[in-house]
Amino acid sequence: MSISRRSILKASALFALVPLAPKLLSATEASKTTHAMKMGEVMSKAKEMKYVTKLVENGEVITGAHWGVLKVTLKDGKIVKSEGAFKDKMENPLRSATADLVYTDSRVRYPMVRKSYLEDPHNNKPELRGKDEWVRVSYDKAIKLIADALKETRKTKGSEAIFVGGNGWKSSGNMHNAVVLLQRFMGLTGGFTKITGDYSTGAAQTILPHVLGSLEVYEQQTVYPVVLENTKVIVIWGANPLATLMVGDTVIDGTAGLEFFNSIRKSDKTIVCIDPRGTETVQFFKKNKNFKWIAPVPNTDVALMLGIMHTMYTTKQYSKDFLDNYTTGFPKFLDYMLGKSDGVVKDAAWASKITSIDSKTIKDLAPLFYKNTTMLMGGWSMQRAHHGEQPHWMLVTLASMIGQIGLPGGGFGFSYHYSNGGNPAARAAVIGGMNVGTAHTKVTSNIPAARISDALLNPGKTIESDGKKVTYPEIELMYWAGENPLSHQQDVNKTLKSWQKLKTIIIQDPYWNMSARHADIVMPATTEYERDDISMVGDYSHTMITPMKALVKRQYEAKDDYEIFSDLAKELGVYEEFTENKTPSMWIEEFYNNALKQSKAEKLGMPDFETFWKANKPIVFEVPEEAKTFTRYADFREDPILNALGTPSGKIEITSETIAKMGYDDCRAYPSWFEPAEWLGMKDKPAEFHMLSPHSRYQLHSQLNNTSIRKLYAISDRQPIIMNDKDAKAKGIKTGDVVRVFNKRGEVLAGAYVTKDIKQGVVTLSEGAWFNPDSKGLCKNGCANVLTMDVPSSKLANATSVNTALVNIEKYKGKLEKVDVYEQPKNMRL
């Protein structure tokens, strides 16, 4: 089985192989005499720094980013070009943005404090956040302000009153992981409240351990070569891999996933895309003779699956043997599907009324799936919705009825669209990284990720969560590093209201994003291109170890996150515990040497660190032949007793007695159809169109939104909204128009793109645009989360319901203000 993966890498705070790291700067900057003196006891105990990088003034340097291993060209100490380090067969446009990310006008240049907070932290007028004047302070002053706020909060309110972020897409490197460094520092100084789960797969990662005994969404899939050789029908359900395979959690291993789908396109396989949107993936396969695009009403995938399964059962085209030997609880589910438990038969006709897909199409899918080797590739978008636990659970049930789980090319997979999830795993030594620290680290309280606004607004409230009760603490101070929480969280206006409850908000980031602009103290952090680091390449495959060398000197007064937390640790008396008296360069070398020990044991042939660092190129590991034949669940299928799953029964739990005992009214013991809180099938719709807010091909959430890549997709200098041509005609809207998109939660402006390639009644406004409100709160830039709904998926997962949202649209006739969120804030006192 694969070692994995995003759950480990993303929460490396829990699983990293090596302890934390030393004080201050990158290996590159550590050579500066004045800084070496400042480092004091760390430098006095440091070994000879013979691997310190000397910045390249002219030439090419290898580094890494979420979008791949990069070759960056420098001239006179400036970045002039960046591209993929290898000749990939498919294009990834994100790799050109390195210079923009360093030199953008949106950089946080100096430590800044909101004027009212600086004047009186105890009466700091939180209602002025986002409007108040910013005052430049010295670095030492900012450190003292933060330290004082932390001390006072712990003394008067306790550690649970300090909330620490920890869900975002941090730096690709293993050394400078801002999220882990923040949590280590906070844990060593007394504890903190943090989030559990994430926004990406919150519902799925909660339900699937009950069903399959593992997270599944962050696991390696049946590998690409096996699918290419054996699969006859590929179903891409609620996923857009041609857009989302541009990035990985660490450093993505090239364009292998894109090349896989290109090979699929060249084959004679039947490809079915099930999605209300005519995505990049739909367009990619559109001309294939065996291609089908099925566009259901959003949030109705569960009903569609039920209609297919009912047809399979009543026509006896299903695998009774697989259900009997590898699953548990099918009879109870069957009573539900046949209407014996609630009087509603979930047949194709029933599903047709809900999904708007005609009954014949639904019925035809049943034999197509059952009679052919079929791979169901489920995306994550359909679980980011009200009752988001149900689609993945139901898809596993559908795959169980088909009966091909564990066979080459059959079954299901939930990460084919993400980070090359089907790439075969190399025989590799694995680089460790920073962790949250020692046994002294203390997490005082946990809140489900998507419930943070609810928690801030309702201290003391108790909610149900996956069989447990969670009581919200009274939070007074919030600290985020390397993240943009206002981009994550649905219903921005509700979130801003919740932030008014806080006494202190600290944001540590390279950029003046929407979160920084609504903070009290903002610390300027370096980008990953201004410090040395090291990373694995390939979240699933681990095909390489790449150096991530500093490209340029630090910009303005930016400092590494490690340095900031080291200095805070000194103020709070945990400097030795936090730094362990090692510099970043020492830790990078130690991470490498630990992998080198693995390499020697496995005879992988890694060079010593000095040779590796000077070579300026990744170490490439070989993929063994047996890895190219990996089939997920093959061992389980071969012997379900010896290779039992991690569920209570050891089998796939179509009915979960564990969930049954929870007694939730919004998540039954078996997968079910529930009407969403907002959808097109409502009798009294609060708005006209269903808005989906998927990932953009040109962004990684809000990352890259402040670069020149934005010119490739922005319409009228705003985030584009995709609209059906018939809907647009009825509204008098054409491509290029600026439209007002609104509902009871808020309003935004977006640039209209009119097309036939989206279901009528549905619009798409990709997430990630930086929130840029005018004086009345209208977002000029099309931030989708102004409009999304902040309701939990269910009592089980309490995950985001971001894709459950209805909106109205009209052509905007008011005066257009400039989008200015990518510039320096205007109200600054420098």
PDB file of C-alpha atoms in Angstrom, residues 127-315:
ATOM      1  CA  GLU A 127     -15.313  47.764  13.759  1.00  0.00           C
ATOM      2  CA  LEU A 128     -12.561  49.689  11.943  1.00  0.00           C
ATOM      3  CA  ARG A 129     -10.771  46.562  10.721  1.00  0.00           C
ATOM      4  CA  GLY A 130     -10.375  46.860   6.974  1.00  0.00           C
ATOM      5  CA  LYS A 131     -10.865  50.652   7.138  1.00  0.00           C
ATOM      6  CA  ASP A 132      -8.415  51.900   9.752  1.00  0.00           C
ATOM      7  CA  GLU A 133      -5.052  53.512   9.035  1.00  0.00           C
ATOM      8  CA  TRP A 134      -1.964  51.280   9.045  1.00  0.00           C
ATOM      9  CA  VAL A 135       1.108  52.408  10.979  1.00  0.00           C
ATOM     10  CA  ARG A 136       4.593  51.103  10.266  1.00  0.00           C
ATOM     11  CA  VAL A 137       6.454  49.918  13.375  1.00  0.00           C
ATOM     12  CA  SER A 138       9.865  48.401  13.964  1.00  0.00           C
ATOM     13  CA  TYR A 139      10.239  44.643  13.892  1.00  0.00           C
ATOM     14  CA  ASP A 140      11.117  44.591  17.606  1.00  0.00           C
ATOM     15  CA  LYS A 141       8.025  46.654  18.421  1.00  0.00           C
ATOM     16  CA  ALA A 142       5.799  44.238  16.495  1.00  0.00           C
ATOM     17  CA  ILE A 143       7.344  41.235  18.239  1.00  0.00           C
ATOM     18  CA  LYS A 144       6.719  42.839  21.624  1.00  0.00           C
ATOM     19  CA  LEU A 145       3.113  43.692  20.746  1.00  0.00           C
ATOM     20  CA  ILE A 146       2.424  40.090  19.726  1.00  0.00           C
ATOM     21  CA  ALA A 147       4.199  38.655  22.762  1.00  0.00           C
ATOM     22  CA  ASP A 148       2.323  40.960  25.129  1.00  0.00           C
ATOM     23  CA  ALA A 149      -1.027  40.031  23.568  1.00  0.00           C
ATOM     24  CA  LEU A 150      -0.254  36.326  23.906  1.00  0.00           C
ATOM     25  CA  LYS A 151       0.868  36.648  27.535  1.00  0.00           C
ATOM     26  CA  GLU A 152      -2.181  38.664  28.510  1.00  0.00           C
ATOM     27  CA  THR A 153      -4.601  36.356  26.735  1.00  0.00           C
ATOM     28  CA  ARG A 154      -3.174  33.241  28.351  1.00  0.00           C
ATOM     29  CA  LYS A 155      -3.179  34.918  31.776  1.00  0.00           C
ATOM     30  CA  THR A 156      -6.730  36.303  31.638  1.00  0.00           C
ATOM     31  CA  LYS A 157      -8.579  33.848  29.381  1.00  0.00           C
ATOM     32  CA  GLY A 158      -6.473  30.697  29.202  1.00  0.00           C
ATOM     33  CA  SER A 159      -4.848  28.917  26.264  1.00  0.00           C
ATOM     34  CA  GLU A 160      -8.153  27.922  24.691  1.00  0.00           C
ATOM     35  CA  ALA A 161      -8.767  31.626  23.996  1.00  0.00           C
ATOM     36  CA  ILE A 162      -5.927  31.567  21.430  1.00  0.00           C
ATOM     37  CA  PHE A 163      -6.951  30.251  18.039  1.00  0.00           C
ATOM     38  CA  VAL A 164      -4.242  29.122  15.641  1.00  0.00           C
ATOM     39  CA  GLY A 165      -4.803  28.563  11.934  1.00  0.00           C
ATOM     40  CA  GLY A 166      -3.643  25.365  10.323  1.00  0.00           C
ATOM     41  CA  ASN A 167      -5.399  24.370   7.137  1.00  0.00           C
ATOM     42  CA  GLY A 168      -3.853  26.257   4.276  1.00  0.00           C
ATOM     43  CA  TRP A 169      -1.515  25.605   1.390  1.00  0.00           C
ATOM     44  CA  LYS A 170       1.753  26.442   3.080  1.00  0.00           C
ATOM     45  CA  SER A 171       5.167  26.621   1.455  1.00  0.00           C
ATOM     46  CA  SER A 172       6.111  23.603  -0.616  1.00  0.00           C
ATOM     47  CA  GLY A 173       9.306  23.131   1.400  1.00  0.00           C
ATOM     48  CA  ASN A 174       9.701  20.880   4.439  1.00  0.00           C
ATOM     49  CA  MET A 175      11.747  23.360   6.472  1.00  0.00           C
ATOM     50  CA  HIS A 176       9.755  26.581   6.230  1.00  0.00           C
ATOM     51  CA  ASN A 177       6.253  25.265   6.908  1.00  0.00           C
ATOM     52  CA  ALA A 178       4.539  28.280   8.423  1.00  0.00           C
ATOM     53  CA  VAL A 179       1.519  26.333   9.667  1.00  0.00           C
ATOM     54  CA  VAL A 180       3.664  23.809  11.535  1.00  0.00           C
ATOM     55  CA  LEU A 181       6.004  26.450  12.907  1.00  0.00           C
ATOM     56  CA  LEU A 182       3.070  28.456  14.239  1.00  0.00           C
ATOM     57  CA  GLN A 183       1.518  25.439  15.934  1.00  0.00           C
ATOM     58  CA  ARG A 184       4.859  24.370  17.408  1.00  0.00           C
ATOM     59  CA  PHE A 185       5.445  27.796  18.865  1.00  0.00           C
ATOM     60  CA  MET A 186       1.945  28.038  20.297  1.00  0.00           C
ATOM     61  CA  GLY A 187       2.070  24.533  21.715  1.00  0.00           C
ATOM     62  CA  LEU A 188       5.363  25.131  23.473  1.00  0.00           C
ATOM     63  CA  THR A 189       4.070  28.355  25.011  1.00  0.00           C
ATOM     64  CA  GLY A 190       1.022  26.827  26.647  1.00  0.00           C
ATOM     65  CA  GLY A 191      -1.473  25.440  24.150  1.00  0.00           C
ATOM     66  CA  PHE A 192      -4.069  26.688  21.719  1.00  0.00           C
ATOM     67  CA  THR A 193      -7.348  26.022  19.962  1.00  0.00           C
ATOM     68  CA  LYS A 194      -7.101  24.700  16.423  1.00  0.00           C
ATOM     69  CA  ILE A 195      -9.254  23.316  13.647  1.00  0.00           C
ATOM     70  CA  THR A 196      -9.798  19.697  12.703  1.00  0.00           C
ATOM     71  CA  GLY A 197     -10.290  18.482   9.155  1.00  0.00           C
ATOM     72  CA  ASP A 198     -10.033  20.804   6.189  1.00  0.00           C
ATOM     73  CA  TYR A 199     -12.062  22.590   3.552  1.00  0.00           C
ATOM     74  CA  SER A 200     -10.916  20.406   0.655  1.00  0.00           C
ATOM     75  CA  THR A 201     -12.441  17.109   1.749  1.00  0.00           C
ATOM     76  CA  GLY A 202     -14.025  17.770   5.133  1.00  0.00           C
ATOM     77  CA  ALA A 203     -17.142  15.687   4.519  1.00  0.00           C
ATOM     78  CA  ALA A 204     -15.463  12.836   2.656  1.00  0.00           C
ATOM     79  CA  GLN A 205     -12.564  12.442   5.085  1.00  0.00           C
ATOM     80  CA  THR A 206     -15.055  12.088   7.927  1.00  0.00           C
ATOM     81  CA  ILE A 207     -17.475   9.632   6.329  1.00  0.00           C
ATOM     82  CA  LEU A 208     -15.022   7.366   4.466  1.00  0.00           C
ATOM     83  CA  PRO A 209     -13.201   6.037   7.563  1.00  0.00           C
ATOM     84  CA  HIS A 210     -16.608   4.771   8.689  1.00  0.00           C
ATOM     85  CA  VAL A 211     -17.204   3.176   5.284  1.00  0.00           C
ATOM     86  CA  LEU A 212     -13.729   2.053   4.206  1.00  0.00           C
ATOM     87  CA  GLY A 213     -11.553   2.357   7.274  1.00  0.00           C
ATOM     88  CA  SER A 214      -9.280   5.026   5.762  1.00  0.00           C
ATOM     89  CA  LEU A 215      -9.389   8.669   4.646  1.00  0.00           C
ATOM     90  CA  GLU A 216      -9.227   7.436   1.026  1.00  0.00           C
ATOM     91  CA  VAL A 217      -9.301  10.921  -0.494  1.00  0.00           C
ATOM     92  CA  TYR A 218      -5.563  11.338   0.127  1.00  0.00           C
ATOM     93  CA  GLU A 219      -4.475   7.845  -0.884  1.00  0.00           C
ATOM     94  CA  GLN A 220      -2.752   6.512  -3.954  1.00  0.00           C
ATOM     95  CA  GLN A 221      -5.157   5.207  -6.572  1.00  0.00           C
ATOM     96  CA  THR A 222      -4.998   2.215  -8.877  1.00  0.00           C
ATOM     97  CA  VAL A 223      -2.094   3.418 -10.981  1.00  0.00           C
ATOM     98  CA  TYR A 224      -2.335   4.986 -14.420  1.00  0.00           C
ATOM     99  CA  PRO A 225      -0.753   2.066 -16.355  1.00  0.00           C
ATOM    100  CA  VAL A 226      -3.296  -0.379 -14.906  1.00  0.00           C
ATOM    101  CA  VAL A 227      -6.212   1.877 -15.833  1.00  0.00           C
ATOM    102  CA  LEU A 228      -4.855   2.416 -19.336  1.00  0.00           C
ATOM    103  CA  GLU A 229      -4.478  -1.305 -19.874  1.00  0.00           C
ATOM    104  CA  ASN A 230      -7.665  -2.626 -18.289  1.00  0.00           C
ATOM    105  CA  THR A 231     -10.403  -0.019 -17.909  1.00  0.00           C
ATOM    106  CA  LYS A 232     -13.104   0.157 -20.576  1.00  0.00           C
ATOM    107  CA  VAL A 233     -15.362   2.843 -19.073  1.00  0.00           C
ATOM    108  CA  ILE A 234     -13.988   5.868 -17.214  1.00  0.00           C
ATOM    109  CA  VAL A 235     -16.500   7.936 -15.268  1.00  0.00           C
ATOM    110  CA  ILE A 236     -15.245  11.372 -14.182  1.00  0.00           C
ATOM    111  CA  TRP A 237     -17.839  12.349 -11.608  1.00  0.00           C
ATOM    112  CA  GLY A 238     -17.799  15.872 -10.208  1.00  0.00           C
ATOM    113  CA  ALA A 239     -14.137  16.411 -11.061  1.00  0.00           C
ATOM    114  CA  ASN A 240     -12.184  18.572 -13.481  1.00  0.00           C
ATOM    115  CA  PRO A 241      -8.710  16.992 -13.648  1.00  0.00           C
ATOM    116  CA  LEU A 242      -7.590  19.077 -16.638  1.00  0.00           C
ATOM    117  CA  ALA A 243      -7.761  22.083 -14.311  1.00  0.00           C
ATOM    118  CA  THR A 244      -6.863  20.670 -10.903  1.00  0.00           C
ATOM    119  CA  LEU A 245      -3.859  18.542 -11.909  1.00  0.00           C
ATOM    120  CA  MET A 246      -1.734  21.693 -12.145  1.00  0.00           C
ATOM    121  CA  VAL A 247      -0.793  21.595  -8.446  1.00  0.00           C
ATOM    122  CA  GLY A 248       0.241  19.351  -5.584  1.00  0.00           C
ATOM    123  CA  ASP A 249       0.404  19.765  -1.833  1.00  0.00           C
ATOM    124  CA  THR A 250       4.204  19.677  -1.880  1.00  0.00           C
ATOM    125  CA  VAL A 251       5.864  19.833  -5.306  1.00  0.00           C
ATOM    126  CA  ILE A 252       3.809  18.135  -7.998  1.00  0.00           C
ATOM    127  CA  ASP A 253       5.632  15.469  -9.994  1.00  0.00           C
ATOM    128  CA  GLY A 254       5.316  16.980 -13.453  1.00  0.00           C
ATOM    129  CA  THR A 255       2.335  16.578 -15.741  1.00  0.00           C
ATOM    130  CA  ALA A 256       1.944  12.806 -15.444  1.00  0.00           C
ATOM    131  CA  GLY A 257      -1.754  13.075 -14.644  1.00  0.00           C
ATOM    132  CA  LEU A 258      -2.427  15.349 -17.596  1.00  0.00           C
ATOM    133  CA  GLU A 259      -0.466  12.981 -19.835  1.00  0.00           C
ATOM    134  CA  PHE A 260      -2.549  10.067 -18.519  1.00  0.00           C
ATOM    135  CA  PHE A 261      -5.784  11.784 -19.508  1.00  0.00           C
ATOM    136  CA  ASN A 262      -4.280  12.638 -22.870  1.00  0.00           C
ATOM    137  CA  SER A 263      -3.600   8.916 -23.371  1.00  0.00           C
ATOM    138  CA  ILE A 264      -7.198   8.211 -22.418  1.00  0.00           C
ATOM    139  CA  ARG A 265      -8.343  10.686 -25.047  1.00  0.00           C
ATOM    140  CA  LYS A 266      -6.323   8.859 -27.695  1.00  0.00           C
ATOM    141  CA  SER A 267      -7.835   5.485 -26.751  1.00  0.00           C
ATOM    142  CA  ASP A 268     -11.188   3.973 -27.678  1.00  0.00           C
ATOM    143  CA  LYS A 269     -12.398   3.911 -24.063  1.00  0.00           C
ATOM    144  CA  THR A 270     -15.822   5.218 -23.166  1.00  0.00           C
ATOM    145  CA  ILE A 271     -15.526   8.405 -21.142  1.00  0.00           C
ATOM    146  CA  VAL A 272     -18.448   9.749 -19.113  1.00  0.00           C
ATOM    147  CA  CYS A 273     -18.224  13.179 -17.473  1.00  0.00           C
ATOM    148  CA  ILE A 274     -20.958  13.862 -14.950  1.00  0.00           C
ATOM    149  CA  ASP A 275     -20.931  17.561 -14.076  1.00  0.00           C
ATOM    150  CA  PRO A 276     -23.325  20.512 -14.491  1.00  0.00           C
ATOM    151  CA  ARG A 277     -20.395  22.413 -15.993  1.00  0.00           C
ATOM    152  CA  GLY A 278     -18.837  21.927 -19.393  1.00  0.00           C
ATOM    153  CA  THR A 279     -15.418  22.052 -17.770  1.00  0.00           C
ATOM    154  CA  GLU A 280     -11.953  22.034 -19.319  1.00  0.00           C
ATOM    155  CA  THR A 281     -12.154  18.255 -18.972  1.00  0.00           C
ATOM    156  CA  VAL A 282     -15.434  18.115 -20.876  1.00  0.00           C
ATOM    157  CA  GLN A 283     -13.942  20.252 -23.630  1.00  0.00           C
ATOM    158  CA  PHE A 284     -10.824  18.065 -23.698  1.00  0.00           C
ATOM    159  CA  PHE A 285     -12.833  14.909 -24.417  1.00  0.00           C
ATOM    160  CA  LYS A 286     -15.690  16.493 -26.328  1.00  0.00           C
ATOM    161  CA  LYS A 287     -14.677  15.248 -29.789  1.00  0.00           C
ATOM    162  CA  ASN A 288     -14.154  11.629 -28.754  1.00  0.00           C
ATOM    163  CA  LYS A 289     -16.734   9.365 -30.338  1.00  0.00           C
ATOM    164  CA  ASN A 290     -17.259   7.416 -27.103  1.00  0.00           C
ATOM    165  CA  PHE A 291     -17.675  10.479 -24.904  1.00  0.00           C
ATOM    166  CA  LYS A 292     -20.799  11.341 -22.903  1.00  0.00           C
ATOM    167  CA  TRP A 293     -21.431  14.521 -20.934  1.00  0.00           C
ATOM    168  CA  ILE A 294     -24.247  14.256 -18.405  1.00  0.00           C
ATOM    169  CA  ALA A 295     -25.202  17.492 -16.642  1.00  0.00           C
ATOM    170  CA  PRO A 296     -27.427  16.944 -13.594  1.00  0.00           C
ATOM    171  CA  VAL A 297     -28.894  19.637 -11.385  1.00  0.00           C
ATOM    172  CA  PRO A 298     -26.176  20.588  -8.868  1.00  0.00           C
ATOM    173  CA  ASN A 299     -26.194  18.702  -5.556  1.00  0.00           C
ATOM    174  CA  THR A 300     -28.280  15.816  -6.970  1.00  0.00           C
ATOM    175  CA  ASP A 301     -25.520  13.275  -7.675  1.00  0.00           C
ATOM    176  CA  VAL A 302     -26.801  10.999  -4.899  1.00  0.00           C
ATOM    177  CA  ALA A 303     -30.225  10.782  -6.530  1.00  0.00           C
ATOM    178  CA  LEU A 304     -28.620   9.965  -9.873  1.00  0.00           C
ATOM    179  CA  MET A 305     -26.580   7.160  -8.293  1.00  0.00           C
ATOM    180  CA  LEU A 306     -29.689   5.776  -6.619  1.00  0.00           C
ATOM    181  CA  GLY A 307     -31.544   5.704  -9.951  1.00  0.00           C
ATOM    182  CA  ILE A 308     -28.653   3.793 -11.538  1.00  0.00           C
ATOM    183  CA  MET A 309     -28.426   1.311  -8.652  1.00  0.00           C
ATOM    184  CA  HIS A 310     -32.180   0.716  -8.616  1.00  0.00           C
ATOM    185  CA  THR A 311     -31.974  -0.186 -12.302  1.00  0.00           C
ATOM    186  CA  MET A 312     -29.017  -2.501 -11.648  1.00  0.00           C
ATOM    187  CA  TYR A 313     -30.890  -4.282  -8.880  1.00  0.00           C
ATOM    188  CA  THR A 314     -34.213  -4.693 -10.662  1.00  0.00           C
ATOM    189  CA  THR A 315     -32.531  -5.907 -13.871  1.00  0.00           C
TER     190      THR A 315
END
